[in-house]
Amino acid sequence: MAPAAGRPAETHIAPVPLEKAYRLLNHGPTVLVSARHGGTDNVMAAAWACALDFAPPKLTVVLDKATRTRELVEGAGTFVIQVPTAALLELTHRVGHRSQRDEPGKLAEAGVRLFGMPGHDLPFVAGCSAWLACRVVPEPHNQQAYDLFIGEVVGAWADDRVFRDGHWHFESADPGWRSLHYVAGGRFYATGDALDA
């Protein structure tokens, strides 16, 4: 069954060992970046995110200076990267093309539902297939010159209906679970069929 937007199926959320956290991003999906600071939560979409290191696990994500989410990430020093599903296509597009600065009700209008994970004061987006809680690794030059942020992954989880035993299982899951890959102009592709060499 495809994920229901806004309802965390918490019985299906399982921890992912940190040494395997890179596998949640290795296939290059569009991600949702969420952050909390000063009583404000926000979520944005980002197409440029990737795994960076194994131990400790790290990732990179590009956060434009104009985004409200970047301001929250800089203030808090923490953020969440999550992998949205094909079932969250419209939500992903909306949060990626609207600014909370101009539309304070952006999250509610887009249908974003947030939930918490024990031990982390961060907003997690319901309906995704994977979540990575991150601590900013300060690199001021990269952040200012390239909008490039490095995050150390301090917690990782996935929905076991599509990721289990350290691997994605898109080929046996409902198509609504496939991850999104943004191209441009509102066009996304969903993860395709598995091919083994």
GROMACS .gro file of C-alpha atoms in nm:
model
  197
    1MET     CA    1   0.000   0.000   0.000
    2ALA     CA    2   0.130   0.348  -0.088
    3PRO     CA    3   0.219   0.583   0.199
    4ALA     CA    4  -0.055   0.810   0.322
    5ALA     CA    5   0.053   1.173   0.315
    6GLY     CA    6   0.069   1.315   0.662
    7ARG     CA    7   0.020   0.995   0.864
    8PRO     CA    8   0.340   0.845   0.996
    9ALA     CA    9   0.306   0.468   0.989
   10GLU     CA   10   0.523   0.451   1.297
   11THR     CA   11   0.485   0.075   1.327
   12HIS     CA   12   0.675   0.049   0.997
   13ILE     CA   13   0.957   0.293   1.080
   14ALA     CA   14   1.272   0.100   1.164
   15PRO     CA   15   1.618   0.228   1.257
   16VAL     CA   16   1.888   0.196   0.994
   17PRO     CA   17   2.241   0.123   1.121
   18LEU     CA   18   2.452   0.435   1.071
   19GLU     CA   19   2.711   0.242   0.870
   20LYS     CA   20   2.436   0.174   0.613
   21ALA     CA   21   2.278   0.522   0.618
   22TYR     CA   22   2.451   0.619   0.291
   23ARG     CA   23   2.233   0.361   0.111
   24LEU     CA   24   1.928   0.574   0.178
   25LEU     CA   25   2.067   0.841  -0.061
   26ASN     CA   26   2.295   0.645  -0.291
   27HIS     CA   27   2.036   0.631  -0.570
   28GLY     CA   28   2.022   1.011  -0.596
   29PRO     CA   29   1.666   1.099  -0.496
   30THR     CA   30   1.516   1.443  -0.458
   31VAL     CA   31   1.493   1.502  -0.083
   32LEU     CA   32   1.294   1.709   0.161
   33VAL     CA   33   1.500   1.917   0.404
   34SER     CA   34   1.332   2.012   0.730
   35ALA     CA   35   1.456   2.221   1.020
   36ARG     CA   36   1.336   2.376   1.344
   37HIS     CA   37   1.465   2.689   1.516
   38GLY     CA   38   1.314   2.951   1.743
   39GLY     CA   39   0.972   2.783   1.743
   40THR     CA   40   0.950   2.771   1.362
   41ASP     CA   41   0.946   2.458   1.145
   42ASN     CA   42   0.995   2.455   0.771
   43VAL     CA   43   1.038   2.206   0.488
   44MET     CA   44   1.186   2.253   0.142
   45ALA     CA   45   1.268   2.023  -0.148
   46ALA     CA   46   1.627   1.986  -0.268
   47ALA     CA   47   1.751   1.804  -0.576
   48TRP     CA   48   2.122   1.830  -0.494
   49ALA     CA   49   2.193   1.599  -0.201
   50CYS     CA   50   2.427   1.303  -0.180
   51ALA     CA   51   2.611   1.069   0.054
   52LEU     CA   52   2.962   1.185   0.139
   53ASP     CA   53   3.126   0.953   0.393
   54PHE     CA   54   3.081   0.624   0.581
   55ALA     CA   55   3.225   0.662   0.931
   56PRO     CA   56   3.090   0.877   1.068
   57PRO     CA   57   2.828   0.895   0.795
   58LYS     CA   58   2.802   1.234   0.627
   59LEU     CA   59   2.602   1.385   0.344
   60THR     CA   60   2.595   1.707   0.147
   61VAL     CA   61   2.302   1.924   0.044
   62VAL     CA   62   2.278   2.255  -0.140
   63LEU     CA   63   2.063   2.514   0.045
   64ASP     CA   64   2.020   2.844  -0.137
   65LYS     CA   65   2.079   3.160   0.067
   66ALA     CA   66   1.728   3.284  -0.016
   67THR     CA   67   1.552   2.992   0.157
   68ARG     CA   68   1.388   3.012   0.497
   69THR     CA   69   1.494   2.655   0.568
   70ARG     CA   70   1.861   2.748   0.533
   71GLU     CA   71   1.812   3.023   0.790
   72LEU     CA   72   1.665   2.767   1.032
   73VAL     CA   73   1.946   2.517   0.963
   74GLU     CA   74   2.207   2.785   1.030
   75GLY     CA   75   2.032   2.885   1.351
   76ALA     CA   76   1.979   2.535   1.488
   77GLY     CA   77   2.285   2.357   1.351
   78THR     CA   78   2.067   2.054   1.278
   79PHE     CA   79   1.830   1.936   1.004
   80VAL     CA   80   1.656   1.630   0.862
   81ILE     CA   81   1.694   1.489   0.513
   82GLN     CA   82   1.405   1.268   0.411
   83VAL     CA   83   1.324   1.074   0.096
   84PRO     CA   84   0.976   1.160  -0.035
   85THR     CA   85   0.777   0.906  -0.233
   86ALA     CA   86   0.587   0.922  -0.559
   87ALA     CA   87   0.273   0.946  -0.344
   88LEU     CA   88   0.411   1.280  -0.216
   89LEU     CA   89   0.476   1.424  -0.563
   90GLU     CA   90   0.248   1.730  -0.527
   91LEU     CA   91   0.363   1.801  -0.172
   92THR     CA   92   0.728   1.782  -0.281
   93HIS     CA   93   0.668   2.019  -0.572
   94ARG     CA   94   0.476   2.267  -0.356
   95VAL     CA   95   0.732   2.292  -0.077
   96GLY     CA   96   1.008   2.321  -0.337
   97HIS     CA   97   0.848   2.610  -0.524
   98ARG     CA   98   0.695   2.820  -0.246
   99SER     CA   99   0.868   3.018   0.022
  100GLN     CA  100   0.759   3.035   0.384
  101ARG     CA  101   0.880   3.395   0.379
  102ASP     CA  102   0.602   3.484   0.133
  103GLU     CA  103   0.350   3.223   0.244
  104PRO     CA  104   0.359   3.163   0.621
  105GLY     CA  105   0.095   2.888   0.584
  106LYS     CA  106   0.302   2.702   0.322
  107LEU     CA  107   0.328   2.374   0.515
  108ALA     CA  108  -0.042   2.347   0.591
  109GLU     CA  109  -0.137   2.445   0.236
  110ALA     CA  110   0.095   2.178   0.094
  111GLY     CA  111  -0.046   1.914   0.329
  112VAL     CA  112   0.277   1.862   0.524
  113ARG     CA  113   0.236   1.665   0.845
  114LEU     CA  114   0.524   1.656   1.089
  115PHE     CA  115   0.606   1.407   1.361
  116GLY     CA  116   0.888   1.356   1.609
  117MET     CA  117   1.147   1.089   1.675
  118PRO     CA  118   1.255   1.017   2.032
  119GLY     CA  119   1.574   1.195   2.127
  120HIS     CA  120   1.564   1.445   1.839
  121ASP     CA  121   1.409   1.793   1.856
  122LEU     CA  122   1.353   1.799   1.481
  123PRO     CA  123   1.053   1.801   1.247
  124PHE     CA  124   1.021   1.477   1.047
  125VAL     CA  125   0.790   1.471   0.742
  126ALA     CA  126   0.529   1.195   0.749
  127GLY     CA  127   0.476   0.971   0.447
  128CYS     CA  128   0.841   0.959   0.341
  129SER     CA  129   1.036   0.636   0.297
  130ALA     CA  130   1.354   0.737   0.483
  131TRP     CA  131   1.477   0.998   0.731
  132LEU     CA  132   1.829   1.107   0.825
  133ALA     CA  133   1.879   1.336   1.127
  134CYS     CA  134   2.190   1.549   1.076
  135ARG     CA  135   2.421   1.781   1.265
  136VAL     CA  136   2.582   2.057   1.059
  137VAL     CA  137   2.956   2.015   1.010
  138PRO     CA  138   3.057   2.383   0.990
  139GLU     CA  139   3.236   2.470   0.666
  140PRO     CA  140   3.177   2.847   0.639
  141HIS     CA  141   3.359   2.891   0.306
  142ASN     CA  142   3.161   2.615   0.130
  143GLN     CA  143   2.835   2.737   0.283
  144GLN     CA  144   2.886   3.096   0.170
  145ALA     CA  145   3.057   3.040  -0.165
  146TYR     CA  146   2.866   2.734  -0.285
  147ASP     CA  147   2.557   2.705  -0.059
  148LEU     CA  148   2.694   2.358   0.022
  149PHE     CA  149   2.620   2.215   0.365
  150ILE     CA  150   2.775   1.905   0.516
  151GLY     CA  151   2.571   1.708   0.765
  152GLU     CA  152   2.689   1.432   0.994
  153VAL     CA  153   2.415   1.171   1.016
  154VAL     CA  154   2.331   1.111   1.383
  155GLY     CA  155   2.019   0.899   1.328
  156ALA     CA  156   1.866   0.712   1.035
  157TRP     CA  157   1.534   0.537   0.982
  158ALA     CA  158   1.338   0.389   0.694
  159ASP     CA  159   0.994   0.248   0.630
  160ASP     CA  160   1.042  -0.128   0.625
  161ARG     CA  161   0.778  -0.169   0.355
  162VAL     CA  162   1.033  -0.038   0.105
  163PHE     CA  163   1.376  -0.047   0.279
  164ARG     CA  164   1.486  -0.341   0.490
  165ASP     CA  165   1.795  -0.555   0.549
  166GLY     CA  166   2.007  -0.261   0.432
  167HIS     CA  167   1.851  -0.244   0.084
  168TRP     CA  168   1.575  -0.069  -0.109
  169HIS     CA  169   1.297  -0.296  -0.238
  170PHE     CA  170   1.124  -0.067  -0.488
  171GLU     CA  171   1.063  -0.353  -0.730
  172SER     CA  172   0.840  -0.540  -0.484
  173ALA     CA  173   0.671  -0.240  -0.320
  174ASP     CA  174   0.366  -0.048  -0.437
  175PRO     CA  175   0.468   0.208  -0.706
  176GLY     CA  176   0.360   0.486  -0.469
  177TRP     CA  177   0.676   0.410  -0.267
  178ARG     CA  178   0.918   0.490  -0.550
  179SER     CA  179   1.149   0.782  -0.487
  180LEU     CA  180   1.139   1.103  -0.691
  181HIS     CA  181   1.413   1.246  -0.914
  182TYR     CA  182   1.368   1.608  -1.018
  183VAL     CA  183   1.472   1.730  -1.362
  184ALA     CA  184   1.322   2.080  -1.416
  185GLY     CA  185   0.998   2.262  -1.489
  186GLY     CA  186   0.786   2.049  -1.257
  187ARG     CA  187   0.906   1.723  -1.420
  188PHE     CA  188   1.007   1.436  -1.194
  189TYR     CA  189   1.096   1.077  -1.267
  190ALA     CA  190   1.026   0.788  -1.030
  191THR     CA  191   1.287   0.527  -0.947
  192GLY     CA  192   1.273   0.257  -1.215
  193ASP     CA  193   1.316  -0.117  -1.231
  194ALA     CA  194   1.599  -0.302  -1.058
  195LEU     CA  195   1.879  -0.428  -1.284
  196ASP     CA  196   2.142  -0.662  -1.142
  197ALA     CA  197   2.486  -0.693  -1.303
   0.00000   0.00000   0.00000
